[in-house]
Each structure stands twice: as structure tokens, then as C-alpha cells.
Coordinates of N, CA, C and O in Angstrom, one line a residue:
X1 N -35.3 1.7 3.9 CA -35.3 1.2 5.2 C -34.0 1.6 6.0 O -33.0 1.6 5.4
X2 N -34.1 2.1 7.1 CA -32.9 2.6 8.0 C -32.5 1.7 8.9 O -33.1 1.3 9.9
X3 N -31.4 1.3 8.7 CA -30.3 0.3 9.5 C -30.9 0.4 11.0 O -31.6 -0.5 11.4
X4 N -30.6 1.4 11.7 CA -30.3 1.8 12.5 C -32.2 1.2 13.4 O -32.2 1.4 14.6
X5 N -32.9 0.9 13.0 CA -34.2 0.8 13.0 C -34.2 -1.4 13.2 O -35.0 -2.1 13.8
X6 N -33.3 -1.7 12.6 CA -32.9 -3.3 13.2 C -32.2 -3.6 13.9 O -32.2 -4.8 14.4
X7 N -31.1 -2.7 14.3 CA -30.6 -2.7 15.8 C -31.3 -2.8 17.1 O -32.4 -2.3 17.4
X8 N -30.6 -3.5 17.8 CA -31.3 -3.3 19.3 C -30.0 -3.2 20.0 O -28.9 -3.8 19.8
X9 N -30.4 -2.1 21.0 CA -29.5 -1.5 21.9 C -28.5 -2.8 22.8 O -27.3 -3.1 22.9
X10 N -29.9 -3.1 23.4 CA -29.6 -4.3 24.1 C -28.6 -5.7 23.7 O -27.6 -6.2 24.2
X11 N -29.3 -5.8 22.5 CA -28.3 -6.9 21.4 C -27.2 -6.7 21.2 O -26.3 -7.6 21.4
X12 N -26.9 -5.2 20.8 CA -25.9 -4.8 20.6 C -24.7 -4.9 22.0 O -23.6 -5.4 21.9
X13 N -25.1 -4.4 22.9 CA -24.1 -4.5 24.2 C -24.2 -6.2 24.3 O -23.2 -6.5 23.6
X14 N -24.6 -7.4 24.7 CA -25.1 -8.4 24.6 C -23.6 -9.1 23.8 O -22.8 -9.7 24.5
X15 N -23.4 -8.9 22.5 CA -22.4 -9.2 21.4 C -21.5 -8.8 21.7 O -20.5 -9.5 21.4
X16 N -21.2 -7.1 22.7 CA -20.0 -6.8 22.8 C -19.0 -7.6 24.1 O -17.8 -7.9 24.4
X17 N -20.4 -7.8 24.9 CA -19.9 -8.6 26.3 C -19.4 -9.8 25.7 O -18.2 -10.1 26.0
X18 N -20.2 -10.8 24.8 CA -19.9 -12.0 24.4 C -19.0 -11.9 24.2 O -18.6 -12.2 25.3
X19 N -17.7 -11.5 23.3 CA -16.7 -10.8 22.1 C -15.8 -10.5 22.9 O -14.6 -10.7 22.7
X20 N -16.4 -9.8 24.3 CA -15.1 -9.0 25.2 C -14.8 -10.0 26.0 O -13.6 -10.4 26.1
X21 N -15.4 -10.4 26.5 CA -15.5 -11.5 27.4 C -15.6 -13.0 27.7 O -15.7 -13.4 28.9
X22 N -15.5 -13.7 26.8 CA -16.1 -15.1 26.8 C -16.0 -15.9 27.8 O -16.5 -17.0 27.8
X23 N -15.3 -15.5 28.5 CA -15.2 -16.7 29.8 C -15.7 -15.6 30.6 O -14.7 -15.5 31.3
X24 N -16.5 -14.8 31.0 CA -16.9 -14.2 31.7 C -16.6 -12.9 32.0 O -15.6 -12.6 31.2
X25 N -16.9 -11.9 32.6 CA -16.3 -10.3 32.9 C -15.1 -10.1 33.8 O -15.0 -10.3 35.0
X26 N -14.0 -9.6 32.8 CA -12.9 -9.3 33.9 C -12.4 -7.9 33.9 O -12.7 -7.1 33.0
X27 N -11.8 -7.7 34.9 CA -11.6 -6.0 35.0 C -10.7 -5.5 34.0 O -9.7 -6.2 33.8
X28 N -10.9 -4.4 33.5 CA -9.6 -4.4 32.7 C -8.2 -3.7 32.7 O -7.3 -3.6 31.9
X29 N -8.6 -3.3 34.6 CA -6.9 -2.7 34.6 C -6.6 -4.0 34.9 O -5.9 -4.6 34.0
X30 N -7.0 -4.9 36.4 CA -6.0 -5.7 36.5 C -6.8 -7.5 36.0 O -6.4 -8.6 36.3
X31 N -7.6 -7.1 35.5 CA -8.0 -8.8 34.7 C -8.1 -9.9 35.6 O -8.0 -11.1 35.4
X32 N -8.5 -9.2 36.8 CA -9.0 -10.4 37.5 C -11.1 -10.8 37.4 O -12.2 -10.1 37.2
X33 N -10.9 -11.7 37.5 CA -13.0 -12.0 37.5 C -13.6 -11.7 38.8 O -14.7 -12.2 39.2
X34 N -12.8 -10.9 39.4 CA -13.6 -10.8 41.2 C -14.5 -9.5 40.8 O -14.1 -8.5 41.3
X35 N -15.3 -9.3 40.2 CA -16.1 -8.5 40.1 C -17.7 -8.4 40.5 O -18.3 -9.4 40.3
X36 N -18.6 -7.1 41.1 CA -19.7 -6.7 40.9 C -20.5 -6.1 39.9 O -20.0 -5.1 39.5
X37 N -21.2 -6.3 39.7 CA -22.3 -5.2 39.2 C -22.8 -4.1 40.0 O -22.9 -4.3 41.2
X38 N -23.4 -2.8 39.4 CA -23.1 -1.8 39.8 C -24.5 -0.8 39.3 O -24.7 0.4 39.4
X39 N -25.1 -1.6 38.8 CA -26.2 -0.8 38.0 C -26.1 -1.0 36.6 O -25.5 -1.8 35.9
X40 N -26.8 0.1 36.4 CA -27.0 0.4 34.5 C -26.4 2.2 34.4 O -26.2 3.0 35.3
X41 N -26.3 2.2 33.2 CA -25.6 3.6 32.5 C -27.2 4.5 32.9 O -28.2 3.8 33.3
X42 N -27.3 5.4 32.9 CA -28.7 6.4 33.1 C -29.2 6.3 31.8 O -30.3 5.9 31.7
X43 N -28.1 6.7 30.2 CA -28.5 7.1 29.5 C -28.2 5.9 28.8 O -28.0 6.3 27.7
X44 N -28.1 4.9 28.8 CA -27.8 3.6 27.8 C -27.9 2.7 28.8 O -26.9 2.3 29.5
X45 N -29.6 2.3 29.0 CA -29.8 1.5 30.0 C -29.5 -0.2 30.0 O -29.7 -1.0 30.9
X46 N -28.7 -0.5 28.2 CA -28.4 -1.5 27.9 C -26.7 -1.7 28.7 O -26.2 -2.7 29.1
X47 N -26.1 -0.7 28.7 CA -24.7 -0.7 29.6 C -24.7 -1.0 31.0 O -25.1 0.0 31.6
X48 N -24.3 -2.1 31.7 CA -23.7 -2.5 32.5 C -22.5 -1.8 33.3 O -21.4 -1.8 32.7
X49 N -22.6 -1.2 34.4 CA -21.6 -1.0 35.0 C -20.6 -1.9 36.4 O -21.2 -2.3 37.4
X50 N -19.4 -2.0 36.2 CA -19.1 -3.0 37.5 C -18.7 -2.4 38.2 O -19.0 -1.2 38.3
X51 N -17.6 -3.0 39.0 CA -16.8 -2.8 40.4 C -16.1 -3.9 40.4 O -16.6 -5.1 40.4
X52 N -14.8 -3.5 40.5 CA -13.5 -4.6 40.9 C -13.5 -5.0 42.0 O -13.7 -4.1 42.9
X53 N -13.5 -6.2 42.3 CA -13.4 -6.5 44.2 C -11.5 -6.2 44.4 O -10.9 -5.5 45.2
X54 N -11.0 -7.1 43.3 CA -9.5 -7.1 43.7 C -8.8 -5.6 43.7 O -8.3 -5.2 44.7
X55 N -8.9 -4.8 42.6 CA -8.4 -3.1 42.1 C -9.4 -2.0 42.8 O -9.2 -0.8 42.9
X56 N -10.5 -2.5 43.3 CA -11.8 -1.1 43.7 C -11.6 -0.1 42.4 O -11.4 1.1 42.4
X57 N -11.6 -0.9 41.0 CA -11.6 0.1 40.3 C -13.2 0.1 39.5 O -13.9 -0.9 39.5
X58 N -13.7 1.3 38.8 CA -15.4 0.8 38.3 C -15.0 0.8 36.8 O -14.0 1.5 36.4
X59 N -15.9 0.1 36.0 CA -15.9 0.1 34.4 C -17.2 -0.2 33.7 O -18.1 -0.6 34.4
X60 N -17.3 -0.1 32.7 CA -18.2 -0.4 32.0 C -18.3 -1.2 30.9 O -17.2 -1.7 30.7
X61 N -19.1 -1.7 30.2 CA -18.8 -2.4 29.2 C -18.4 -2.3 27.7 O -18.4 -2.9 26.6
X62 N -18.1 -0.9 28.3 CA -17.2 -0.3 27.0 C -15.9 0.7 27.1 O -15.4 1.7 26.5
X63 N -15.7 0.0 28.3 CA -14.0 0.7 29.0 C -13.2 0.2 28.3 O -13.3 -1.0 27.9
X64 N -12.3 1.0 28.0 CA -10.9 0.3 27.1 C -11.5 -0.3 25.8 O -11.1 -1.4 25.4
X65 N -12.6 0.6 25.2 CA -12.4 -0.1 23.8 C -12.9 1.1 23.0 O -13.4 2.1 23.6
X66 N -12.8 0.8 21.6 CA -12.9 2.1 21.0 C -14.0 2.6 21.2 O -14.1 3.8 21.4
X67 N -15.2 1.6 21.1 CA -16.4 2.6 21.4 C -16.7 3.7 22.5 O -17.6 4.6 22.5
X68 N -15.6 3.4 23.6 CA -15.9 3.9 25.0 C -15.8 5.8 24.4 O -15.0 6.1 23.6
X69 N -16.7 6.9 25.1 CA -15.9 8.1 25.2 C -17.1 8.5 24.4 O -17.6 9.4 25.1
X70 N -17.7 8.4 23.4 CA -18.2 8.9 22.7 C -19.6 9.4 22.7 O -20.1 8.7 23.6
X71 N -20.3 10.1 22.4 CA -21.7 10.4 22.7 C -22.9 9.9 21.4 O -24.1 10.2 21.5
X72 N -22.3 9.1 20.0 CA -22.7 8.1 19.4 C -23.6 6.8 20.2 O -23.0 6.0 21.0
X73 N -24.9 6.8 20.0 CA -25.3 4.9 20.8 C -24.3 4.2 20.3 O -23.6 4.6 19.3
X74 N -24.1 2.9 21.1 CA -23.7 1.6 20.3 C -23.9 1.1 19.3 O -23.1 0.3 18.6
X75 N -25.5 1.6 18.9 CA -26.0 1.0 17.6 C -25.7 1.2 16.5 O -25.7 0.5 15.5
X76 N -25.2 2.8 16.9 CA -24.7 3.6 15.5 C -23.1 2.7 15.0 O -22.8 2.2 14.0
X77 N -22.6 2.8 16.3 CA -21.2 2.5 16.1 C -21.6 0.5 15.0 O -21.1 0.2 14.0
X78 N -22.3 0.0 15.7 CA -21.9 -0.9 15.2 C -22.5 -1.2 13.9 O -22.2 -2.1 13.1
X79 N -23.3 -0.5 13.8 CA -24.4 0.1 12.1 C -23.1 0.5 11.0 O -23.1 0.1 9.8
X80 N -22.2 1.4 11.7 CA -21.4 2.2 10.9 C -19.9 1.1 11.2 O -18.8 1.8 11.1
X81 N -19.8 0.1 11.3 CA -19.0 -0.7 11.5 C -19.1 -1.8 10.3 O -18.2 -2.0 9.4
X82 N -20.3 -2.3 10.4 CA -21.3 -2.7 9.2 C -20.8 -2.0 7.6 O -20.3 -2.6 6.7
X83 N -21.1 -1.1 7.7 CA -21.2 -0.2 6.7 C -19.9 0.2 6.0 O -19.7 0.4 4.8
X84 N -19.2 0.4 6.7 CA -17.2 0.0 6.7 C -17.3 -1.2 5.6 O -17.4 -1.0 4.4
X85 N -17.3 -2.0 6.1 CA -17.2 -3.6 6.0 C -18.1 -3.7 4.7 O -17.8 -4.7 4.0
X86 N -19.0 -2.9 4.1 CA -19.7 -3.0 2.8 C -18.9 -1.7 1.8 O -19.3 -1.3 0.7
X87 N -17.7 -1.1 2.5 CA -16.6 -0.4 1.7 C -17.7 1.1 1.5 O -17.6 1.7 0.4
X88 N -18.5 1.6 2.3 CA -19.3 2.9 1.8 C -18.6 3.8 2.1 O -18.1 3.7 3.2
X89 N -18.4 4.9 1.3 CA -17.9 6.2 1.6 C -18.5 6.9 3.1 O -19.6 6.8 3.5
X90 N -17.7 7.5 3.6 CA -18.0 8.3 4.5 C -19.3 9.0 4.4 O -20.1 8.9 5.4
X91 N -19.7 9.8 3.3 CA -20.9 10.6 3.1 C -21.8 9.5 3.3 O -22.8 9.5 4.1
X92 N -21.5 8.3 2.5 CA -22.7 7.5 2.6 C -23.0 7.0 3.6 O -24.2 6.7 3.9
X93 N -22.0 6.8 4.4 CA -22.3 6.1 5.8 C -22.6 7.1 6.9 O -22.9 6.7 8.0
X94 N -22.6 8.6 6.5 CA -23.1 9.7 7.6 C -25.2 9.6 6.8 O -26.3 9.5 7.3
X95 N -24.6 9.7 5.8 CA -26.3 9.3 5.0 C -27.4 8.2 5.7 O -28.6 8.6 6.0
X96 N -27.0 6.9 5.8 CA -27.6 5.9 6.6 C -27.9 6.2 7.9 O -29.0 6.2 8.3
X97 N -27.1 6.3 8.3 CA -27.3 6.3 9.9 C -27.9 7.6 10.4 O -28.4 7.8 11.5
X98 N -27.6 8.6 9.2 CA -28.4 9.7 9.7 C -27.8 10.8 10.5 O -28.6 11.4 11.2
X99 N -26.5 11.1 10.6 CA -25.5 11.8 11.2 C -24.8 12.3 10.9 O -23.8 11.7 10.5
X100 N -24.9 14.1 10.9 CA -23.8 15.1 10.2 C -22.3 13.8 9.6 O -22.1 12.6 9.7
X101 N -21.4 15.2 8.6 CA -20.6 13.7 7.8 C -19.0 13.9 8.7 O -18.0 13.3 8.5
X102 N -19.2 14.9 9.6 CA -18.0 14.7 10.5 C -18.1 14.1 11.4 O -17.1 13.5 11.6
X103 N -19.0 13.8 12.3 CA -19.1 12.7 13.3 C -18.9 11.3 12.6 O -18.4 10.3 13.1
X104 N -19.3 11.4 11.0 CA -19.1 9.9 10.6 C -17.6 9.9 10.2 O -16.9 8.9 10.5
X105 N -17.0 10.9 9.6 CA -15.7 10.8 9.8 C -15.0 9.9 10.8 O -14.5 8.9 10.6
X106 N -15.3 11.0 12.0 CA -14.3 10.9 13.4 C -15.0 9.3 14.0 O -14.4 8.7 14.9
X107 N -16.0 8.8 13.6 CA -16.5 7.1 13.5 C -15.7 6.1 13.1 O -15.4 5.1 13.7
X108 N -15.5 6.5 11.9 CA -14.4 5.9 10.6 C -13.2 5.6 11.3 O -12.7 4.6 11.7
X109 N -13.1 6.4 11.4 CA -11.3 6.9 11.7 C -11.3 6.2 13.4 O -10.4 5.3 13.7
X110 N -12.0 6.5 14.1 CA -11.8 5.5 15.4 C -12.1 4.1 15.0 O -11.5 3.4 15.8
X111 N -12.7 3.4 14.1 CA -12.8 2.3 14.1 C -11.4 1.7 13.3 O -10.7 0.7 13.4
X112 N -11.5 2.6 12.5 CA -10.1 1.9 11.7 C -8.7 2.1 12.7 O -8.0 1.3 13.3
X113 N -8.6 3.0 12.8 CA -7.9 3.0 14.1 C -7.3 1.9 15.5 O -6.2 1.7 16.0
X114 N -8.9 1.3 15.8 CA -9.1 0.6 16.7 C -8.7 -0.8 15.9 O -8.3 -1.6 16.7
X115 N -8.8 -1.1 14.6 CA -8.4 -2.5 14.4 C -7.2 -2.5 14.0 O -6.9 -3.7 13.7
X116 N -6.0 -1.4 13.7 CA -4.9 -1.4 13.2 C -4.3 -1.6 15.0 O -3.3 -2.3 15.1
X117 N -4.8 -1.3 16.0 CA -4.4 -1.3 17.4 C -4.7 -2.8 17.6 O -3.9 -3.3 18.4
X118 N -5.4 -3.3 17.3 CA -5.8 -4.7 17.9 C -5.1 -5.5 16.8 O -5.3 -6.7 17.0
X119 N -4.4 -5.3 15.7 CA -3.8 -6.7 14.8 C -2.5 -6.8 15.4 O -1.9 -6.0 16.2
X120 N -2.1 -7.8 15.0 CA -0.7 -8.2 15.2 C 0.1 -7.6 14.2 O -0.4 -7.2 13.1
X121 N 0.9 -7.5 14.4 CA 2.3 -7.8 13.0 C 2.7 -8.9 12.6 O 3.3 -9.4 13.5
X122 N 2.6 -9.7 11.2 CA 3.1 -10.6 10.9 C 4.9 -11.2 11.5 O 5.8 -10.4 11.6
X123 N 5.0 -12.6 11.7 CA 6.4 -12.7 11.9 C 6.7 -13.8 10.8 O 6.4 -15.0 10.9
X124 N 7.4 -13.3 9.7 CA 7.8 -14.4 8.8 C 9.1 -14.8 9.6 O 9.9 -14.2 10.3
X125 N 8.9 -16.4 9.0 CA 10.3 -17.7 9.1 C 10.3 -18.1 8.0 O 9.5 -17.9 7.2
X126 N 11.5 -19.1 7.9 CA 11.7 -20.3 6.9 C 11.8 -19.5 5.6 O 12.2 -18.3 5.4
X127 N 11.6 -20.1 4.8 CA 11.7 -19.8 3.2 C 11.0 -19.0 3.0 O 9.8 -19.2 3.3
X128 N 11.4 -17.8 2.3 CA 10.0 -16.9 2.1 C 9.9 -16.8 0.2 O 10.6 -15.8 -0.2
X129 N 9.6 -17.3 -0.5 CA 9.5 -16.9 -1.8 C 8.4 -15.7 -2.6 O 7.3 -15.3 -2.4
X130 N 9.4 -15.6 -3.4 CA 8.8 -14.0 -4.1 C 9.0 -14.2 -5.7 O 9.9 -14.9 -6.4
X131 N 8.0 -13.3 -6.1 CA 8.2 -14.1 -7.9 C 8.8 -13.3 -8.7 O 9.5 -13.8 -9.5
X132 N 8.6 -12.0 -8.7 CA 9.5 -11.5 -9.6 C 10.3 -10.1 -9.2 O 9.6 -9.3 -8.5
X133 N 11.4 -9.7 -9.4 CA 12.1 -9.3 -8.8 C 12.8 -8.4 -10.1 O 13.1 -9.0 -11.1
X134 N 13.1 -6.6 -9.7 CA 13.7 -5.7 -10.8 C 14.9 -5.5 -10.6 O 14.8 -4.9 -9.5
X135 N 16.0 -5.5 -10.8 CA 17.1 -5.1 -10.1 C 17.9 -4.0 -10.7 O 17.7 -4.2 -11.9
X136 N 18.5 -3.4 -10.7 CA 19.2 -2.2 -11.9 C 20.7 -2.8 -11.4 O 20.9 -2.6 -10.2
X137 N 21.1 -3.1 -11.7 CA 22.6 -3.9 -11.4 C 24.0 -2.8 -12.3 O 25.2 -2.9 -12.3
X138 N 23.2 -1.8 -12.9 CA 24.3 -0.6 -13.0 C 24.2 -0.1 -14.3 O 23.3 -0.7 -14.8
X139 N 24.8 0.7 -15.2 CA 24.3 2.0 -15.7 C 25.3 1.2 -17.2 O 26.0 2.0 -17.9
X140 N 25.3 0.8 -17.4 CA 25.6 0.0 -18.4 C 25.2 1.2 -19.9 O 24.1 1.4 -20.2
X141 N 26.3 1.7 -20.5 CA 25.9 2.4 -21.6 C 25.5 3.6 -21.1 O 25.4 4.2 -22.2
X142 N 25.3 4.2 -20.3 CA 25.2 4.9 -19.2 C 25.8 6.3 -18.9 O 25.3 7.3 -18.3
X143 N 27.2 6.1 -19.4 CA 28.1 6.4 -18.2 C 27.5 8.2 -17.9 O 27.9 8.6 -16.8
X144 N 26.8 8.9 -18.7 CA 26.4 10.2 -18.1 C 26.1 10.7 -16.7 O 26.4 11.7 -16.1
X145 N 25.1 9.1 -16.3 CA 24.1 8.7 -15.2 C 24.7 8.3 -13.7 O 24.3 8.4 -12.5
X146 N 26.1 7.9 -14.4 CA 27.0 7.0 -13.3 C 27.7 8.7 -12.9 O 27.7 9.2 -11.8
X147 N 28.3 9.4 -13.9 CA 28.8 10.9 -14.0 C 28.0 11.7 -12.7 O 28.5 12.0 -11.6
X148 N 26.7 12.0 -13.2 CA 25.9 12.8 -12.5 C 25.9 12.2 -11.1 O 26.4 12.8 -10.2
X149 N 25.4 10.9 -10.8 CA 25.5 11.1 -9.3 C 26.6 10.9 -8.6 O 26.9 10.7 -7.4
X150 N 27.2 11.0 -9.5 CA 29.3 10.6 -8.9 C 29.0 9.8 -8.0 O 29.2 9.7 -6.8
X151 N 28.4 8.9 -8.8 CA 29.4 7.2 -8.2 C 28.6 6.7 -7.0 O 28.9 5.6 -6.6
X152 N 27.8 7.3 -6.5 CA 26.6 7.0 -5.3 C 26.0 6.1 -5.4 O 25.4 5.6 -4.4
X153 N 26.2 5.6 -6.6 CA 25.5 4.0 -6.3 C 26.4 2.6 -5.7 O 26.0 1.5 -5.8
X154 N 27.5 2.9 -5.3 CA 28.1 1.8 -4.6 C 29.0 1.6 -5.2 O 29.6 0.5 -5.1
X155 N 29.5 2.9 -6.3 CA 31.3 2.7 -7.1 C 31.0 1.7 -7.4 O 31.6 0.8 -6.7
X156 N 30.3 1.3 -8.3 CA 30.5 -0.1 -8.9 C 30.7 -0.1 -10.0 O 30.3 -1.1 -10.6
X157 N 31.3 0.7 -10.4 CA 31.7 1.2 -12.3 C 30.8 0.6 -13.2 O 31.4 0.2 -14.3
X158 N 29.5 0.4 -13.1 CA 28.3 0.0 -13.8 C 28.5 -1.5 -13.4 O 27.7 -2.0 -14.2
X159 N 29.0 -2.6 -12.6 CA 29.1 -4.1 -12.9 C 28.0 -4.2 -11.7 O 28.1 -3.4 -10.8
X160 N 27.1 -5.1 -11.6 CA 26.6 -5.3 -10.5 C 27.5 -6.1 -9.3 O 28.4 -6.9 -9.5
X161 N 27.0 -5.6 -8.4 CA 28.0 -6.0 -7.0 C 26.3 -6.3 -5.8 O 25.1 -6.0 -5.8
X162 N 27.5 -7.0 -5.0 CA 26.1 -7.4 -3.6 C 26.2 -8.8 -3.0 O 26.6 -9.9 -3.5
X163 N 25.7 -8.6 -2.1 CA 26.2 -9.9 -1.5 C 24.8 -10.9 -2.0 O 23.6 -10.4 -1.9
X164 N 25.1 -12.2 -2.5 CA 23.8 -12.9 -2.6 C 22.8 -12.2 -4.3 O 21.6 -12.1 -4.4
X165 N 23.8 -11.9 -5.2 CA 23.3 -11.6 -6.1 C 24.3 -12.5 -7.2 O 25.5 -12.3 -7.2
X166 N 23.7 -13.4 -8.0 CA 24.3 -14.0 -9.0 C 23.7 -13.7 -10.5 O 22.5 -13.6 -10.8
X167 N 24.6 -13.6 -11.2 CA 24.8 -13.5 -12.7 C 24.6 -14.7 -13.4 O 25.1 -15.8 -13.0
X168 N 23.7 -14.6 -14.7 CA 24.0 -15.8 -15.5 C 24.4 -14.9 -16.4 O 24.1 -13.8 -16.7
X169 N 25.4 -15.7 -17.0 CA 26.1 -15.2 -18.3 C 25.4 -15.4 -19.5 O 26.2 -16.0 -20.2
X170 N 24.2 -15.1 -20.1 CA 23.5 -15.8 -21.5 C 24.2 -15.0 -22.5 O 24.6 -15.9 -23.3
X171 N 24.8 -13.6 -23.1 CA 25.6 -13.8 -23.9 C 27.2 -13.2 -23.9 O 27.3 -12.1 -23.2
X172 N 28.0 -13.6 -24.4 CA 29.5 -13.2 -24.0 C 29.7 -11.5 -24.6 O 30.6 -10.8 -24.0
X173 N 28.9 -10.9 -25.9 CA 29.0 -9.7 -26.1 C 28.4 -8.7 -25.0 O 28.9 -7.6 -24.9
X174 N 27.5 -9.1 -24.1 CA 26.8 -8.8 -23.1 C 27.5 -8.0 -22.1 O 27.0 -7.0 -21.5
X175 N 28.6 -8.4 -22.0 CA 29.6 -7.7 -20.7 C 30.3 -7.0 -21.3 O 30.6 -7.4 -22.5
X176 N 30.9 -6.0 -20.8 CA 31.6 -4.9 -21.1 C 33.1 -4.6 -20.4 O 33.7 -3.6 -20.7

């Protein structure tokens, strides 16, 4: 059975407006809701075209987002979005959908693309804890290693040094 064959065009733009829009259509240079409609796309009669009343700028319902530009339906994109999301190799997801395996490439790659552009970056606070931790605190027995890189690790004649690093002493033969 072919994916691509339970899509609907229609549906598909429908979810993108829902998702892009939820309080309604706003323009996307300047984000105001003073907007018209404008027709339909010729070739994707499920696309919506507007008109800014505030900017006189026109858009579509796939301006400013990754889908926009491409000569892929919607359907594919969001078939092959799908199919991401079930971890399929590229070949396989040019296989499904039925599409040379470089267009599914250059699909891939814009969509992944498109969601590393839309995440945030994390901002840690407060306490952050971490469980285990390797530290080489110095060449201990060594000394060839300490020789060869002459001393580039922070002259520390093998003892560990650093700000916010503590020592337990467990045995007294231990130190040198």
C-alpha cells in the first residue's frame, strides 16, 4: 500500500494552517491579522494565497517555512516527514513515496534542517548534577609523558592542580 495514496492534499494544507496559525492567519513579514485572501495556487489548488492589508505584502501558506520553494506536493513532504519519524533510511523513504533518492535526500536534509532552526537551545540554572566524571590529574610514574610534551599540561609536575578540584587522601603511599 502507498502512503502517499492516504494523504489528502487538502488535509494536508488544513494541519499546516491549524499548526501555523492557531489564532488565525497572520502575515509573516509584519504579523499583523489584517489580511485578504487572494485565490488559490493554479497548481496546488489546496494552497491559499493572501494579501497584507497593513505591509501590501502577498504569501502563501507555505511562505517562510521549510516546505515553501519546492516543486515536491505537500503530501510528499509530509509522507516523508512521517517516514523520518519511523527512522527509514533515505533509499527507503525515496522507495515509498516513489521519488528518485536525491530529491529524497534534499527532503531529509530540509526537514532536518528546518527543525534544528525551529528548537531552542537549552538554558541550564541551579544545580546541575553529573554522575561520573574521568579526570587525569597528572602523569604520575610518567615522567617520559610529562618530558615529551614539556610541561603543557599546566606545569604541574604530575600533582593535580585547578580551581574546585579536591583530593581525598585514601592511601599515604599514594603521593609522591
Amino acid at each position: 500500500m502507498n502512503l502517499l495514496h492516504l494523504l489528502d492534499d487538502d488535509k494536508c494544507f488544513e494541519v499546516i494552517r491549524a499548526h501555523r496559525w492557531p489564532e488565525g492567519v497572520r502575515c509573516p513579514h509584519c504579523h499583523m491579522n489584517q489580511i485578504t485572501k487572494q485565490g488559490r495556487d493554479e497548481r496546488q489548488r489546496a494552497r491559499q494565497r493572501y494579501r497584507c492589508l497593513a505591509c501590501q505584502q502577498k504569501f502563501d501558506d507555505l511562505t517562510g517555512t521549510v516546505f515553501a520553494g519546492h516543486h515536491q506536493p505537500l503530501r510528499v513532504w509530509v509522507a516523508g516527514l512521517y517516514l523520518m519519524g519511523l527512522n527509514l533510511s533515505n533509499r527507503q523513504i525515496a522507495h515509498e513515496l516513489g521519488i528518485n533518492e536525491d530529491d529524497a535526500q534534499q527532503l531529509t536534509r530540509q526537514l532536518r534542517q528546518g527543525v534544528v532552526e525551529a528548537s531552542t537551545t537549552p538554558n541550564l540554572s541551579g544545580t546541575v548534577e553529573i554522575d561520573e566524571v574521568y579526570l587525569v590529574a597528572g602523569h604520575k610514574g610518567q615522567h617520559a609523558e610529562v618530558q615529551k610534551r614539556g610541561g603543557q599540561d599546566g606545569g604541574d609536575d604530575g600533582k593535580a592542580s585547578g580551581a574546585g578540584v579536591q583530593q581525598r587522601r585514601t592511601n599515604p603511599r599514594s603521593w609522591g
